[in-house]
PDB file of C-alpha atoms in Angstrom:
ATOM      1  CA  MET A   7      33.918  28.140 -33.055  1.00  0.00           C
ATOM      2  CA  SER A   8      33.022  31.778 -33.698  1.00  0.00           C
ATOM      3  CA  PRO A   9      35.190  34.671 -32.508  1.00  0.00           C
ATOM      4  CA  THR A  10      35.685  35.154 -28.798  1.00  0.00           C
ATOM      5  CA  LEU A  11      33.106  37.214 -26.982  1.00  0.00           C
ATOM      6  CA  ARG A  12      34.242  40.106 -24.839  1.00  0.00           C
ATOM      7  CA  LEU A  13      31.872  41.730 -22.350  1.00  0.00           C
ATOM      8  CA  LEU A  14      32.820  45.164 -21.072  1.00  0.00           C
ATOM      9  CA  PRO A  15      31.504  47.118 -18.102  1.00  0.00           C
ATOM     10  CA  TYR A  16      28.924  49.744 -19.024  1.00  0.00           C
ATOM     11  CA  ASP A  17      30.507  52.734 -20.756  1.00  0.00           C
ATOM     12  CA  SER A  18      28.813  56.108 -20.249  1.00  0.00           C
ATOM     13  CA  ALA A  19      29.989  57.067 -23.769  1.00  0.00           C
ATOM     14  CA  TRP A  20      27.659  54.511 -25.397  1.00  0.00           C
ATOM     15  CA  PRO A  21      24.603  56.825 -25.477  1.00  0.00           C
ATOM     16  CA  SER A  22      26.583  59.636 -27.123  1.00  0.00           C
ATOM     17  CA  ARG A  23      28.013  57.155 -29.639  1.00  0.00           C
ATOM     18  CA  PHE A  24      24.431  56.191 -30.491  1.00  0.00           C
ATOM     19  CA  THR A  25      23.400  59.845 -30.812  1.00  0.00           C
ATOM     20  CA  ALA A  26      26.265  60.446 -33.236  1.00  0.00           C
ATOM     21  CA  GLU A  27      25.418  57.317 -35.235  1.00  0.00           C
ATOM     22  CA  ALA A  28      21.728  58.255 -35.409  1.00  0.00           C
ATOM     23  CA  ALA A  29      22.747  61.734 -36.611  1.00  0.00           C
ATOM     24  CA  ARG A  30      24.608  60.061 -39.512  1.00  0.00           C
ATOM     25  CA  LEU A  31      21.707  57.722 -40.303  1.00  0.00           C
ATOM     26  CA  ARG A  32      18.751  60.139 -40.200  1.00  0.00           C
ATOM     27  CA  PRO A  33      19.731  62.390 -43.119  1.00  0.00           C
ATOM     28  CA  ALA A  34      20.995  59.466 -45.202  1.00  0.00           C
ATOM     29  CA  LEU A  35      17.756  57.499 -44.832  1.00  0.00           C
ATOM     30  CA  GLY A  36      15.408  60.464 -44.930  1.00  0.00           C
ATOM     31  CA  ALA A  37      11.681  59.846 -44.733  1.00  0.00           C
ATOM     32  CA  ALA A  38      12.107  56.092 -45.241  1.00  0.00           C
ATOM     33  CA  ALA A  39      13.195  55.712 -41.598  1.00  0.00           C
ATOM     34  CA  GLN A  40      10.145  55.924 -39.381  1.00  0.00           C
ATOM     35  CA  ALA A  41      12.113  55.453 -36.156  1.00  0.00           C
ATOM     36  CA  ILE A  42      15.726  55.001 -35.102  1.00  0.00           C
ATOM     37  CA  GLU A  43      16.268  53.513 -31.638  1.00  0.00           C
ATOM     38  CA  HIS A  44      19.244  52.549 -29.501  1.00  0.00           C
ATOM     39  CA  VAL A  45      18.755  48.917 -28.449  1.00  0.00           C
ATOM     40  CA  GLY A  46      20.802  46.099 -26.990  1.00  0.00           C
ATOM     41  CA  SER A  47      23.007  46.190 -23.922  1.00  0.00           C
ATOM     42  CA  THR A  48      24.717  49.468 -24.826  1.00  0.00           C
ATOM     43  CA  ALA A  49      21.270  51.115 -24.567  1.00  0.00           C
ATOM     44  CA  VAL A  50      20.786  50.119 -20.915  1.00  0.00           C
ATOM     45  CA  PRO A  51      22.664  52.227 -18.339  1.00  0.00           C
ATOM     46  CA  GLY A  52      24.687  50.048 -15.995  1.00  0.00           C
ATOM     47  CA  LEU A  53      24.514  46.893 -18.120  1.00  0.00           C
ATOM     48  CA  PRO A  54      27.723  45.256 -19.351  1.00  0.00           C
ATOM     49  CA  GLY A  55      27.881  44.529 -23.049  1.00  0.00           C
ATOM     50  CA  LYS A  56      29.931  44.184 -26.171  1.00  0.00           C
ATOM     51  CA  ARG A  57      31.155  47.556 -27.388  1.00  0.00           C
ATOM     52  CA  VAL A  58      29.124  47.212 -30.588  1.00  0.00           C
ATOM     53  CA  LEU A  59      26.177  49.610 -30.824  1.00  0.00           C
ATOM     54  CA  ASP A  60      22.871  48.004 -31.738  1.00  0.00           C
ATOM     55  CA  VAL A  61      20.575  50.312 -33.682  1.00  0.00           C
ATOM     56  CA  ALA A  62      17.023  49.429 -34.684  1.00  0.00           C
ATOM     57  CA  ILE A  63      15.272  51.216 -37.535  1.00  0.00           C
ATOM     58  CA  THR A  64      11.747  50.839 -38.879  1.00  0.00           C
ATOM     59  CA  VAL A  65      10.419  51.432 -42.377  1.00  0.00           C
ATOM     60  CA  LEU A  66       6.875  51.085 -43.675  1.00  0.00           C
ATOM     61  CA  ASN A  67       7.373  48.673 -46.557  1.00  0.00           C
ATOM     62  CA  ASP A  68       9.791  46.565 -48.583  1.00  0.00           C
ATOM     63  CA  ALA A  69      10.359  49.361 -51.112  1.00  0.00           C
ATOM     64  CA  ASP A  70      11.546  51.656 -48.305  1.00  0.00           C
ATOM     65  CA  ALA A  71      13.765  48.870 -46.949  1.00  0.00           C
ATOM     66  CA  ASP A  72      15.294  48.384 -50.397  1.00  0.00           C
ATOM     67  CA  ALA A  73      15.783  52.152 -50.755  1.00  0.00           C
ATOM     68  CA  CYS A  74      17.890  52.136 -47.556  1.00  0.00           C
ATOM     69  CA  VAL A  75      20.561  49.767 -48.898  1.00  0.00           C
ATOM     70  CA  ALA A  76      22.584  52.285 -50.951  1.00  0.00           C
ATOM     71  CA  PRO A  77      22.533  55.056 -48.309  1.00  0.00           C
ATOM     72  CA  MET A  78      23.567  52.587 -45.617  1.00  0.00           C
ATOM     73  CA  GLN A  79      26.411  51.337 -47.782  1.00  0.00           C
ATOM     74  CA  SER A  80      27.501  54.937 -48.404  1.00  0.00           C
ATOM     75  CA  LEU A  81      27.876  55.277 -44.614  1.00  0.00           C
ATOM     76  CA  GLY A  82      30.184  52.269 -44.502  1.00  0.00           C
ATOM     77  CA  TYR A  83      27.643  49.593 -43.606  1.00  0.00           C
ATOM     78  CA  GLU A  84      27.834  46.139 -45.124  1.00  0.00           C
ATOM     79  CA  TYR A  85      24.379  44.892 -46.092  1.00  0.00           C
ATOM     80  CA  ARG A  86      23.834  41.323 -44.925  1.00  0.00           C
ATOM     81  CA  GLY A  87      20.257  41.082 -46.247  1.00  0.00           C
ATOM     82  CA  PRO A  88      17.286  39.474 -44.526  1.00  0.00           C
ATOM     83  CA  TYR A  89      18.701  37.958 -41.387  1.00  0.00           C
ATOM     84  CA  GLY A  90      17.687  35.300 -38.913  1.00  0.00           C
ATOM     85  CA  ASP A  91      14.247  33.788 -38.939  1.00  0.00           C
ATOM     86  CA  ASP A  92      12.400  37.089 -39.407  1.00  0.00           C
ATOM     87  CA  PRO A  93      11.874  37.951 -43.098  1.00  0.00           C
ATOM     88  CA  ARG A  94      10.885  41.492 -42.038  1.00  0.00           C
ATOM     89  CA  ARG A  95      14.375  42.129 -40.612  1.00  0.00           C
ATOM     90  CA  ARG A  96      17.322  43.392 -42.668  1.00  0.00           C
ATOM     91  CA  TYR A  97      20.779  43.456 -41.153  1.00  0.00           C
ATOM     92  CA  TYR A  98      23.785  45.766 -41.581  1.00  0.00           C
ATOM     93  CA  VAL A  99      27.234  45.791 -39.978  1.00  0.00           C
ATOM     94  CA  ARG A 100      29.699  48.676 -39.825  1.00  0.00           C
ATOM     95  CA  ASN A 101      33.336  47.960 -39.050  1.00  0.00           C
ATOM     96  CA  ASP A 102      36.142  50.365 -38.297  1.00  0.00           C
ATOM     97  CA  GLY A 103      39.650  49.020 -38.723  1.00  0.00           C
ATOM     98  CA  GLY A 104      38.332  45.458 -38.836  1.00  0.00           C
ATOM     99  CA  VAL A 105      36.377  45.873 -35.585  1.00  0.00           C
ATOM    100  CA  SER A 106      32.558  45.882 -35.499  1.00  0.00           C
ATOM    101  CA  VAL A 107      31.322  49.224 -34.219  1.00  0.00           C
ATOM    102  CA  ALA A 108      27.609  49.157 -35.099  1.00  0.00           C
ATOM    103  CA  HIS A 109      24.916  46.698 -36.100  1.00  0.00           C
ATOM    104  CA  VAL A 110      21.681  47.934 -37.625  1.00  0.00           C
ATOM    105  CA  HIS A 111      18.511  45.878 -37.434  1.00  0.00           C
ATOM    106  CA  LEU A 112      16.102  47.366 -39.982  1.00  0.00           C
ATOM    107  CA  TYR A 113      12.490  46.175 -39.670  1.00  0.00           C
ATOM    108  CA  VAL A 114       9.643  46.445 -42.138  1.00  0.00           C
ATOM    109  CA  LEU A 115       6.511  47.246 -40.137  1.00  0.00           C
ATOM    110  CA  PRO A 116       4.551  45.614 -38.723  1.00  0.00           C
ATOM    111  CA  ALA A 117       7.280  43.596 -37.026  1.00  0.00           C
ATOM    112  CA  ALA A 118       6.745  41.838 -33.699  1.00  0.00           C
ATOM    113  CA  ALA A 119      10.524  41.600 -33.192  1.00  0.00           C
ATOM    114  CA  TRP A 120      10.808  45.408 -33.246  1.00  0.00           C
ATOM    115  CA  HIS A 121       8.294  45.725 -30.420  1.00  0.00           C
ATOM    116  CA  ALA A 122       9.914  42.886 -28.452  1.00  0.00           C
ATOM    117  CA  MET A 123      13.346  44.494 -28.768  1.00  0.00           C
ATOM    118  CA  LEU A 124      12.058  47.806 -27.384  1.00  0.00           C
ATOM    119  CA  GLN A 125      10.021  46.075 -24.682  1.00  0.00           C
ATOM    120  CA  PHE A 126      13.044  44.110 -23.448  1.00  0.00           C
ATOM    121  CA  ARG A 127      15.266  47.197 -23.465  1.00  0.00           C
ATOM    122  CA  ASP A 128      12.687  49.230 -21.556  1.00  0.00           C
ATOM    123  CA  ALA A 129      12.107  46.467 -18.998  1.00  0.00           C
ATOM    124  CA  LEU A 130      15.846  46.417 -18.266  1.00  0.00           C
ATOM    125  CA  ARG A 131      16.046  50.207 -18.086  1.00  0.00           C
ATOM    126  CA  ASN A 132      13.148  50.383 -15.625  1.00  0.00           C
ATOM    127  CA  ASP A 133      14.012  47.539 -13.237  1.00  0.00           C
ATOM    128  CA  ALA A 134      17.361  47.512 -11.441  1.00  0.00           C
ATOM    129  CA  ALA A 135      16.854  43.970 -10.115  1.00  0.00           C
ATOM    130  CA  LEU A 136      16.042  42.650 -13.582  1.00  0.00           C
ATOM    131  CA  ARG A 137      19.050  44.499 -15.004  1.00  0.00           C
ATOM    132  CA  ALA A 138      21.313  42.907 -12.357  1.00  0.00           C
ATOM    133  CA  ALA A 139      19.836  39.468 -13.062  1.00  0.00           C
ATOM    134  CA  TYR A 140      20.431  39.888 -16.780  1.00  0.00           C
ATOM    135  CA  ALA A 141      24.014  41.047 -16.205  1.00  0.00           C
ATOM    136  CA  ALA A 142      24.645  37.925 -14.112  1.00  0.00           C
ATOM    137  CA  GLU A 143      22.976  35.774 -16.767  1.00  0.00           C
ATOM    138  CA  LYS A 144      25.151  37.270 -19.498  1.00  0.00           C
ATOM    139  CA  TYR A 145      28.341  36.320 -17.636  1.00  0.00           C
ATOM    140  CA  ARG A 146      26.975  32.890 -16.664  1.00  0.00           C
ATOM    141  CA  VAL A 147      26.011  32.132 -20.269  1.00  0.00           C
ATOM    142  CA  ALA A 148      29.290  33.478 -21.666  1.00  0.00           C
ATOM    143  CA  GLU A 149      31.254  31.231 -19.343  1.00  0.00           C
ATOM    144  CA  SER A 150      29.064  28.199 -20.084  1.00  0.00           C
ATOM    145  CA  VAL A 151      29.603  28.516 -23.863  1.00  0.00           C
ATOM    146  CA  GLY A 152      33.320  29.187 -23.613  1.00  0.00           C
ATOM    147  CA  TRP A 153      32.911  32.851 -24.614  1.00  0.00           C
ATOM    148  CA  ASP A 154      31.741  31.863 -28.109  1.00  0.00           C
ATOM    149  CA  LYS A 155      29.775  34.757 -29.683  1.00  0.00           C
ATOM    150  CA  SER A 156      27.290  32.693 -31.691  1.00  0.00           C
ATOM    151  CA  ALA A 157      26.531  30.262 -28.889  1.00  0.00           C
ATOM    152  CA  TYR A 158      26.222  33.168 -26.438  1.00  0.00           C
ATOM    153  CA  SER A 159      23.555  34.893 -28.526  1.00  0.00           C
ATOM    154  CA  LEU A 160      21.478  31.719 -28.676  1.00  0.00           C
ATOM    155  CA  ALA A 161      21.972  30.785 -25.031  1.00  0.00           C
ATOM    156  CA  LYS A 162      20.608  34.132 -23.767  1.00  0.00           C
ATOM    157  CA  GLY A 163      17.332  33.491 -25.583  1.00  0.00           C
ATOM    158  CA  PRO A 164      15.428  31.716 -22.790  1.00  0.00           C
ATOM    159  CA  PHE A 165      16.102  34.561 -20.343  1.00  0.00           C
ATOM    160  CA  VAL A 166      14.913  37.137 -22.879  1.00  0.00           C
ATOM    161  CA  GLN A 167      11.791  35.102 -23.665  1.00  0.00           C
ATOM    162  CA  ARG A 168      10.933  34.775 -19.948  1.00  0.00           C
ATOM    163  CA  VAL A 169      11.228  38.548 -19.508  1.00  0.00           C
ATOM    164  CA  LEU A 170       9.042  39.229 -22.541  1.00  0.00           C
ATOM    165  CA  ALA A 171       6.432  36.708 -21.379  1.00  0.00           C
ATOM    166  CA  ASN A 172       6.401  38.366 -17.968  1.00  0.00           C
ATOM    167  CA  GLU A 173       5.996  41.786 -19.623  1.00  0.00           C
ATOM    168  CA  ARG A 174       2.963  40.406 -21.494  1.00  0.00           C
ATOM    169  CA  GLY A 175       1.526  39.126 -18.213  1.00  0.00           C
ATOM    170  CA  GLU A 176       1.999  35.466 -19.085  1.00  0.00           C
ATOM    171  CA  PRO A 177       2.874  32.965 -16.331  1.00  0.00           C
TER     172      PRO A 177
END
């Protein structure tokens, strides 16, 4: 079983933590970073989440993605390489005192997952009822998987996919 999941009530400090993290990332990555966005639950006011910031970054090509590795490592990020089932996604984790504080999802454009991540975040930001439904789903799923982090991430997938399909106008 993976480490125990812990969901926290929304913390109004999360946006300023993102702003500070983005201010560290922008000069280190320079022109390679096309966009730096706050994503995940900490990016949605009122939504409970893990205290780990999720940051999404885009670059134009593989050479730019490769050029980001050393600067990210210099900022204390561990490079985990291509991650998940999307070969256009690179993954980084920054810990502080053994505790994860930020995850960076770096995408080589074009990347459908980048657009989906922003679309889901924006749907939650713009719809209080959807945000409340997702908060309830997060707790329901966490309980159903025994608060297991890995299982939790997978189990939320159907809800996310339904929201994205709805955003695309699919039945």
